[in-house]
């Protein structure tokens, strides 16, 4: 039964109950005549009329959808509601007391002014609480809507980036396979098998914002196996993976993109080939992934601004904000180092 009562009626009941208790306290401590049964009846009648009058004007302004008004109109509406509620409460209370209980005041002018001021103060407090409550609720709803909008935008951006990554990767892989068809058909068939494994894995993780490092490594190993067919002994790969990092979440296709970048812009440009070193470790509350490859960044070119590197920065920013970072640099005269740092939480 109580669960069906909404917040508004709970506030009405509790607020007027507090008003009743305060009046009881006043009569028992400040009034020498004490709190009589007639006082309790009058007070209960006043409270019932107070609930009815405030609810009446609340219903009226809700029907006019007052929350969409400008601030100036809401201020005017506030004072109009205070005055309307106070006058309605005063007139209804004393009309009822006069016609039913034949009640008249001896101190007419002073009593009217005193009671009107009291009703205006009471009405002002009621409407002030009501307005503040709705102001807080609207702000909270606006914040929730803003978060939902930001989440939706983030998801759309991630999907856009992933939609660009897959064709980008497939194009490069098909170029590699095409180079093998005439030279060694058997190796080309093997390359197609490796490519199908990569595509199957990427399709399974396409809808996810993050995947485990272990799944990402499986795609990388298939990709490097495909590339090893093309480079043969010119490509050496070394892994150093902390087992505790295998279940940690990373953006899908991020590691594969960085490894592909190392092959395309590093190993493939060196006649003797080179090495790719992949490291995953924990440093405090951070997950650090390092990829080193033989080669050099071109200082006067678009250093670190290729599509794969840009997509890595964007996805890290979307998923982790400023808690994640990505850096690529020349470690020495023969090695390029790419470092991704992500938070554990």
Short mmCIF file of C-alpha atoms in Angstrom, two decimals:
data_model
loop_
_atom_site.label_atom_id
_atom_site.label_comp_id
_atom_site.label_asym_id
_atom_site.label_seq_id
_atom_site.Cartn_x
_atom_site.Cartn_y
_atom_site.Cartn_z
CA UNK A 1 0.00 0.00 0.00
CA UNK A 2 2.69 2.51 1.05
CA UNK A 3 4.76 1.70 -2.04
CA UNK A 4 1.97 3.09 -4.23
CA UNK A 5 2.28 6.55 -2.62
CA UNK A 6 4.53 8.73 -4.77
CA UNK A 7 7.17 11.14 -3.50
CA UNK A 8 4.91 14.16 -3.78
CA UNK A 9 2.31 12.77 -1.38
CA UNK A 10 4.98 11.53 1.00
CA UNK A 11 6.35 15.08 1.12
CA UNK A 12 2.85 16.50 1.62
CA UNK A 13 2.09 14.10 4.49
CA UNK A 14 5.45 14.46 6.23
CA UNK A 15 5.58 18.25 5.75
CA UNK A 16 2.16 18.90 7.23
CA UNK A 17 2.86 16.37 9.98
CA UNK A 18 5.90 18.43 10.96
CA UNK A 19 3.69 21.53 10.93
CA UNK A 20 1.20 19.77 13.25
CA UNK A 21 3.94 18.70 15.67
CA UNK A 22 5.44 22.20 15.80
CA UNK A 23 2.05 23.70 16.61
CA UNK A 24 1.45 21.10 19.32
CA UNK A 25 4.82 21.98 20.79
CA UNK A 26 3.96 25.69 20.65
CA UNK A 27 0.60 25.26 22.40
CA UNK A 28 2.12 23.11 25.15
CA UNK A 29 5.12 25.33 25.85
CA UNK A 30 4.21 28.90 24.87
CA UNK A 31 0.42 29.06 25.34
CA UNK A 32 -0.65 29.14 29.00
CA UNK A 33 -4.05 27.63 28.20
CA UNK A 34 -2.36 24.50 26.83
CA UNK A 35 -3.32 22.36 23.87
CA UNK A 36 -7.05 21.65 23.96
CA UNK A 37 -9.12 19.26 21.86
CA UNK A 38 -10.68 22.21 20.02
CA UNK A 39 -7.20 23.40 19.09
CA UNK A 40 -6.38 19.98 17.66
CA UNK A 41 -9.60 19.94 15.61
CA UNK A 42 -8.97 23.45 14.26
CA UNK A 43 -5.40 22.57 13.42
CA UNK A 44 -6.41 19.38 11.60
CA UNK A 45 -9.03 21.30 9.59
CA UNK A 46 -6.41 23.90 8.67
CA UNK A 47 -3.95 21.19 7.58
CA UNK A 48 -6.55 19.41 5.43
CA UNK A 49 -7.42 22.72 3.75
CA UNK A 50 -3.70 23.45 3.36
CA UNK A 51 -3.17 20.14 1.55
CA UNK A 52 -6.19 20.77 -0.69
CA UNK A 53 -5.23 24.35 -1.57
CA UNK A 54 -1.58 23.56 -2.34
CA UNK A 55 -2.57 20.50 -4.36
CA UNK A 56 -5.15 22.54 -6.30
CA UNK A 57 -2.62 25.15 -7.41
CA UNK A 58 0.03 22.49 -8.08
CA UNK A 59 -2.42 20.74 -10.41
CA UNK A 60 -3.15 24.02 -12.19
CA UNK A 61 0.50 24.86 -12.93
CA UNK A 62 1.36 21.30 -13.93
CA UNK A 63 -1.41 21.37 -16.54
CA UNK A 64 0.22 24.49 -18.01
CA UNK A 65 3.62 22.75 -18.10
CA UNK A 66 5.28 25.50 -16.06
CA UNK A 67 8.76 23.91 -16.20
CA UNK A 68 9.24 25.12 -19.79
CA UNK A 69 8.65 28.76 -18.83
CA UNK A 70 11.47 31.27 -18.85
CA UNK A 71 13.09 32.12 -15.51
CA UNK A 72 11.27 35.48 -15.36
CA UNK A 73 7.88 33.86 -15.90
CA UNK A 74 8.65 31.18 -13.32
CA UNK A 75 9.46 33.83 -10.71
CA UNK A 76 6.18 35.63 -11.42
CA UNK A 77 4.35 32.31 -11.31
CA UNK A 78 5.98 31.51 -7.97
CA UNK A 79 4.67 34.67 -6.28
CA UNK A 80 1.28 34.20 -7.93
CA UNK A 81 1.09 30.67 -6.50
CA UNK A 82 2.15 31.91 -3.05
CA UNK A 83 -0.55 34.60 -3.05
CA UNK A 84 -3.22 32.34 -4.53
CA UNK A 85 -2.55 29.49 -2.11
CA UNK A 86 -2.43 31.77 0.93
CA UNK A 87 -5.68 33.56 0.06
CA UNK A 88 -7.47 30.31 -0.79
CA UNK A 89 -6.32 28.75 2.46
CA UNK A 90 -7.34 31.78 4.50
CA UNK A 91 -10.77 32.24 2.89
CA UNK A 92 -11.66 28.54 2.91
CA UNK A 93 -10.57 28.08 6.53
CA UNK A 94 -12.48 31.03 8.01
CA UNK A 95 -15.51 30.46 5.79
CA UNK A 96 -15.69 26.89 7.07
CA UNK A 97 -15.16 27.98 10.67
CA UNK A 98 -17.86 30.66 10.37
CA UNK A 99 -20.60 28.68 8.63
CA UNK A 100 -20.07 25.38 10.44
CA UNK A 101 -18.76 26.38 13.85
CA UNK A 102 -20.13 29.94 13.96
CA UNK A 103 -16.62 31.23 14.69
CA UNK A 104 -15.95 34.98 14.62
CA UNK A 105 -12.89 36.95 15.66
CA UNK A 106 -13.04 39.79 18.12
CA UNK A 107 -9.77 41.39 17.02
CA UNK A 108 -10.96 41.51 13.41
CA UNK A 109 -8.40 43.80 11.73
CA UNK A 110 -5.37 42.68 13.74
CA UNK A 111 -6.41 39.02 13.47
CA UNK A 112 -6.95 39.16 9.71
CA UNK A 113 -3.53 40.75 9.13
CA UNK A 114 -1.82 38.30 11.47
CA UNK A 115 -3.47 35.24 9.93
CA UNK A 116 -2.90 36.42 6.37
CA UNK A 117 0.80 37.01 7.06
CA UNK A 118 1.03 33.58 8.68
CA UNK A 119 -0.67 31.93 5.69
CA UNK A 120 1.56 33.80 3.24
CA UNK A 121 4.70 32.67 5.10
CA UNK A 122 3.46 29.08 5.20
CA UNK A 123 2.56 29.19 1.50
CA UNK A 124 5.92 30.78 0.65
CA UNK A 125 7.80 27.99 2.44
CA UNK A 126 5.70 25.29 0.73
CA UNK A 127 6.24 26.68 -2.76
CA UNK A 128 9.91 27.39 -2.12
CA UNK A 129 10.47 23.73 -1.20
CA UNK A 130 8.42 22.65 -4.23
CA UNK A 131 10.43 24.83 -6.64
CA UNK A 132 13.79 23.80 -5.16
CA UNK A 133 12.82 20.13 -5.39
CA UNK A 134 11.93 20.46 -9.08
CA UNK A 135 15.06 22.50 -9.77
CA UNK A 136 17.23 19.72 -8.32
CA UNK A 137 15.25 17.03 -10.18
CA UNK A 138 15.57 18.88 -13.50
CA UNK A 139 19.30 19.33 -13.01
CA UNK A 140 19.69 15.67 -12.17
CA UNK A 141 17.66 14.65 -15.23
CA UNK A 142 19.67 17.03 -17.40
CA UNK A 143 22.91 15.49 -16.14
CA UNK A 144 21.61 11.97 -16.80
CA UNK A 145 20.51 13.00 -20.31
CA UNK A 146 23.90 14.60 -20.92
CA UNK A 147 25.70 11.43 -19.82
CA UNK A 148 23.44 9.33 -22.06
CA UNK A 149 24.17 11.66 -24.98
CA UNK A 150 27.92 11.52 -24.34
CA UNK A 151 27.75 7.72 -24.13
CA UNK A 152 25.81 7.52 -27.39
CA UNK A 153 28.26 9.84 -29.13
CA UNK A 154 31.18 7.81 -27.78
CA UNK A 155 29.65 4.56 -29.03
CA UNK A 156 29.02 6.07 -32.47
CA UNK A 157 32.61 7.33 -32.68
CA UNK A 158 33.98 3.95 -31.63
CA UNK A 159 31.83 2.17 -34.20
CA UNK A 160 32.96 4.61 -36.88
CA UNK A 161 36.61 4.03 -36.06
CA UNK A 162 36.18 0.25 -36.00
CA UNK A 163 34.26 0.39 -39.28
CA UNK A 164 37.26 2.20 -40.77
CA UNK A 165 39.82 -0.16 -39.23
CA UNK A 166 38.50 -3.39 -40.73
CA UNK A 167 38.57 -2.28 -44.42
CA UNK A 168 41.95 -0.65 -43.78
CA UNK A 169 43.40 -3.89 -42.47
CA UNK A 170 41.74 -6.11 -45.10
CA UNK A 171 43.12 -3.91 -47.88
CA UNK A 172 46.69 -4.31 -46.58
CA UNK A 173 46.27 -8.05 -46.01
CA UNK A 174 44.88 -8.63 -49.52
CA UNK A 175 47.83 -6.75 -51.00
CA UNK A 176 50.15 -9.11 -49.15
CA UNK A 177 48.28 -12.17 -50.43
CA UNK A 178 48.19 -10.85 -53.98
CA UNK A 179 51.98 -10.62 -53.96
CA UNK A 180 52.17 -14.33 -53.04
CA UNK A 181 49.72 -15.75 -55.60
CA UNK A 182 52.15 -15.97 -58.54
CA UNK A 183 55.26 -16.48 -56.43
CA UNK A 184 54.00 -19.31 -54.22
CA UNK A 185 50.31 -20.39 -54.51
CA UNK A 186 50.64 -22.76 -51.55
CA UNK A 187 51.79 -19.96 -49.32
CA UNK A 188 48.98 -17.77 -50.66
CA UNK A 189 46.43 -20.40 -49.64
CA UNK A 190 47.98 -20.52 -46.20
CA UNK A 191 47.82 -16.73 -46.04
CA UNK A 192 44.11 -16.78 -46.93
CA UNK A 193 43.52 -19.24 -44.07
CA UNK A 194 45.32 -16.91 -41.67
CA UNK A 195 43.29 -13.97 -42.96
CA UNK A 196 40.02 -15.83 -42.45
CA UNK A 197 41.04 -16.54 -38.84
CA UNK A 198 41.70 -12.86 -38.28
CA UNK A 199 38.41 -11.79 -39.86
CA UNK A 200 36.47 -14.34 -37.82
CA UNK A 201 38.05 -13.05 -34.61
CA UNK A 202 37.50 -9.41 -35.52
CA UNK A 203 33.83 -10.04 -36.38
CA UNK A 204 33.28 -11.66 -32.98
CA UNK A 205 34.64 -8.61 -31.18
CA UNK A 206 33.22 -5.95 -33.52
CA UNK A 207 30.35 -4.98 -31.21
CA UNK A 208 32.47 -4.85 -28.06
CA UNK A 209 34.08 -1.68 -26.76
CA UNK A 210 36.89 -3.68 -25.20
CA UNK A 211 38.24 -7.24 -25.42
CA UNK A 212 40.67 -9.22 -23.33
CA UNK A 213 44.36 -8.91 -24.17
CA UNK A 214 44.42 -12.67 -24.76
CA UNK A 215 41.86 -12.40 -27.56
CA UNK A 216 43.72 -9.48 -29.05
CA UNK A 217 46.98 -11.43 -28.97
CA UNK A 218 45.36 -14.29 -30.88
CA UNK A 219 44.52 -11.90 -33.72
CA UNK A 220 48.04 -10.46 -33.63
CA UNK A 221 49.60 -13.93 -33.81
CA UNK A 222 47.47 -14.84 -36.82
CA UNK A 223 48.42 -11.56 -38.48
CA UNK A 224 52.12 -12.05 -37.82
CA UNK A 225 51.90 -15.63 -39.08
CA UNK A 226 50.44 -14.24 -42.30
CA UNK A 227 53.18 -11.63 -42.55
CA UNK A 228 55.87 -14.21 -41.76
CA UNK A 229 54.92 -16.07 -44.96
CA UNK A 230 55.83 -12.92 -46.88
CA UNK A 231 58.94 -11.88 -44.97
CA UNK A 232 60.24 -15.36 -43.99
CA UNK A 233 63.51 -15.02 -42.06
CA UNK A 234 63.45 -11.23 -42.43
CA UNK A 235 60.83 -11.03 -39.67
CA UNK A 236 61.59 -11.98 -36.09
CA UNK A 237 58.93 -11.73 -33.37
CA UNK A 238 59.39 -11.85 -29.62
CA UNK A 239 56.67 -11.82 -26.96
CA UNK A 240 57.05 -10.96 -23.29
CA UNK A 241 53.56 -11.10 -21.79
CA UNK A 242 52.80 -11.00 -18.07
CA UNK A 243 50.15 -13.72 -17.49
CA UNK A 244 48.31 -11.37 -15.10
CA UNK A 245 47.57 -9.03 -18.02
CA UNK A 246 45.92 -11.59 -20.30
CA UNK A 247 42.44 -10.95 -18.88
CA UNK A 248 42.78 -7.16 -18.87
CA UNK A 249 40.59 -5.23 -21.28
CA UNK A 250 41.99 -3.35 -24.28
CA UNK A 251 40.34 -1.66 -27.30
CA UNK A 252 39.67 -4.27 -30.02
CA UNK A 253 42.14 -4.31 -32.94
CA UNK A 254 44.36 -1.76 -31.16
CA UNK A 255 47.35 -4.08 -30.69
CA UNK A 256 46.93 -5.51 -34.18
CA UNK A 257 46.87 -1.97 -35.62
CA UNK A 258 50.09 -1.02 -33.86
CA UNK A 259 51.83 -4.23 -34.94
CA UNK A 260 50.64 -3.68 -38.51
CA UNK A 261 52.05 -0.15 -38.33
CA UNK A 262 55.40 -1.56 -37.16
CA UNK A 263 55.49 -4.00 -40.09
CA UNK A 264 54.34 -1.56 -42.76
CA UNK A 265 56.44 1.47 -41.76
CA UNK A 266 59.36 -0.34 -40.19
CA UNK A 267 60.22 -3.90 -41.21
CA UNK A 268 58.99 -3.67 -44.83
CA UNK A 269 61.26 -0.68 -45.54
CA UNK A 270 64.44 -2.42 -44.43
CA UNK A 271 66.11 -4.79 -46.90
CA UNK A 272 67.46 -7.05 -44.16
CA UNK A 273 64.18 -6.99 -42.29
CA UNK A 274 64.06 -6.67 -38.52
CA UNK A 275 62.37 -7.59 -35.25
CA UNK A 276 59.10 -6.87 -33.50
CA UNK A 277 59.01 -7.03 -29.72
CA UNK A 278 55.66 -7.06 -27.89
CA UNK A 279 55.57 -6.54 -24.13
CA UNK A 280 52.63 -6.39 -21.73
CA UNK A 281 53.19 -5.69 -18.04
CA UNK A 282 51.73 -4.14 -14.91
CA UNK A 283 53.20 -1.02 -13.34
CA UNK A 284 51.34 -0.07 -10.20
CA UNK A 285 47.70 0.50 -11.14
CA UNK A 286 48.47 0.74 -14.86
CA UNK A 287 48.59 -1.70 -17.74
CA UNK A 288 51.54 -0.93 -20.02
CA UNK A 289 51.85 -2.34 -23.54
CA UNK A 290 55.07 -1.70 -25.45
CA UNK A 291 55.75 -2.52 -29.09
CA UNK A 292 59.27 -2.10 -30.42
CA UNK A 293 60.26 -2.57 -34.03
CA UNK A 294 63.29 -2.09 -36.17
CA UNK A 295 63.11 1.19 -38.09
CA UNK A 296 62.93 4.94 -37.62
CA UNK A 297 60.21 7.55 -37.52
CA UNK A 298 60.61 10.17 -40.22
CA UNK A 299 61.18 13.44 -38.38
CA UNK A 300 60.12 15.72 -41.25
CA UNK A 301 57.06 13.64 -42.13
CA UNK A 302 53.70 13.14 -40.46
CA UNK A 303 55.28 11.68 -37.36
CA UNK A 304 52.82 9.56 -35.44
CA UNK A 305 49.83 10.93 -37.33
CA UNK A 306 48.92 8.00 -39.57
CA UNK A 307 45.41 6.57 -39.55
CA UNK A 308 46.26 3.62 -37.27
CA UNK A 309 48.00 5.81 -34.72
CA UNK A 310 45.26 8.44 -34.80
CA UNK A 311 42.59 5.78 -34.25
CA UNK A 312 44.56 4.42 -31.29
CA UNK A 313 44.67 7.85 -29.65
CA UNK A 314 40.98 8.46 -30.30
CA UNK A 315 39.81 5.14 -28.88
CA UNK A 316 41.98 5.42 -25.78
CA UNK A 317 40.62 8.92 -25.18
CA UNK A 318 37.01 7.83 -25.68
CA UNK A 319 37.31 4.80 -23.40
CA UNK A 320 39.59 6.07 -20.65
CA UNK A 321 39.80 9.85 -21.01
CA UNK A 322 43.02 11.40 -19.73
CA UNK A 323 43.75 8.29 -17.64
CA UNK A 324 45.28 6.60 -20.70
CA UNK A 325 48.12 7.70 -22.95
CA UNK A 326 49.83 6.70 -26.18
CA UNK A 327 53.33 7.67 -27.31
CA UNK A 328 55.47 6.64 -30.25
CA UNK A 329 59.09 7.69 -30.56
CA UNK A 330 62.54 6.70 -31.79
CA UNK A 331 64.01 4.72 -28.90
CA UNK A 332 67.47 4.75 -30.46
CA UNK A 333 69.00 4.97 -33.93
CA UNK A 334 67.60 1.60 -34.95
CA UNK A 335 64.38 1.11 -32.97
CA UNK A 336 60.94 2.68 -32.78
CA UNK A 337 58.98 2.28 -29.54
CA UNK A 338 55.20 2.63 -29.17
CA UNK A 339 53.85 2.70 -25.62
CA UNK A 340 50.22 2.43 -24.50
CA UNK A 341 49.34 3.06 -20.86
CA UNK A 342 45.83 2.21 -19.61
CA UNK A 343 44.28 2.29 -16.13
CA UNK A 344 43.37 -0.98 -14.43
CA UNK A 345 40.04 0.45 -13.19
#
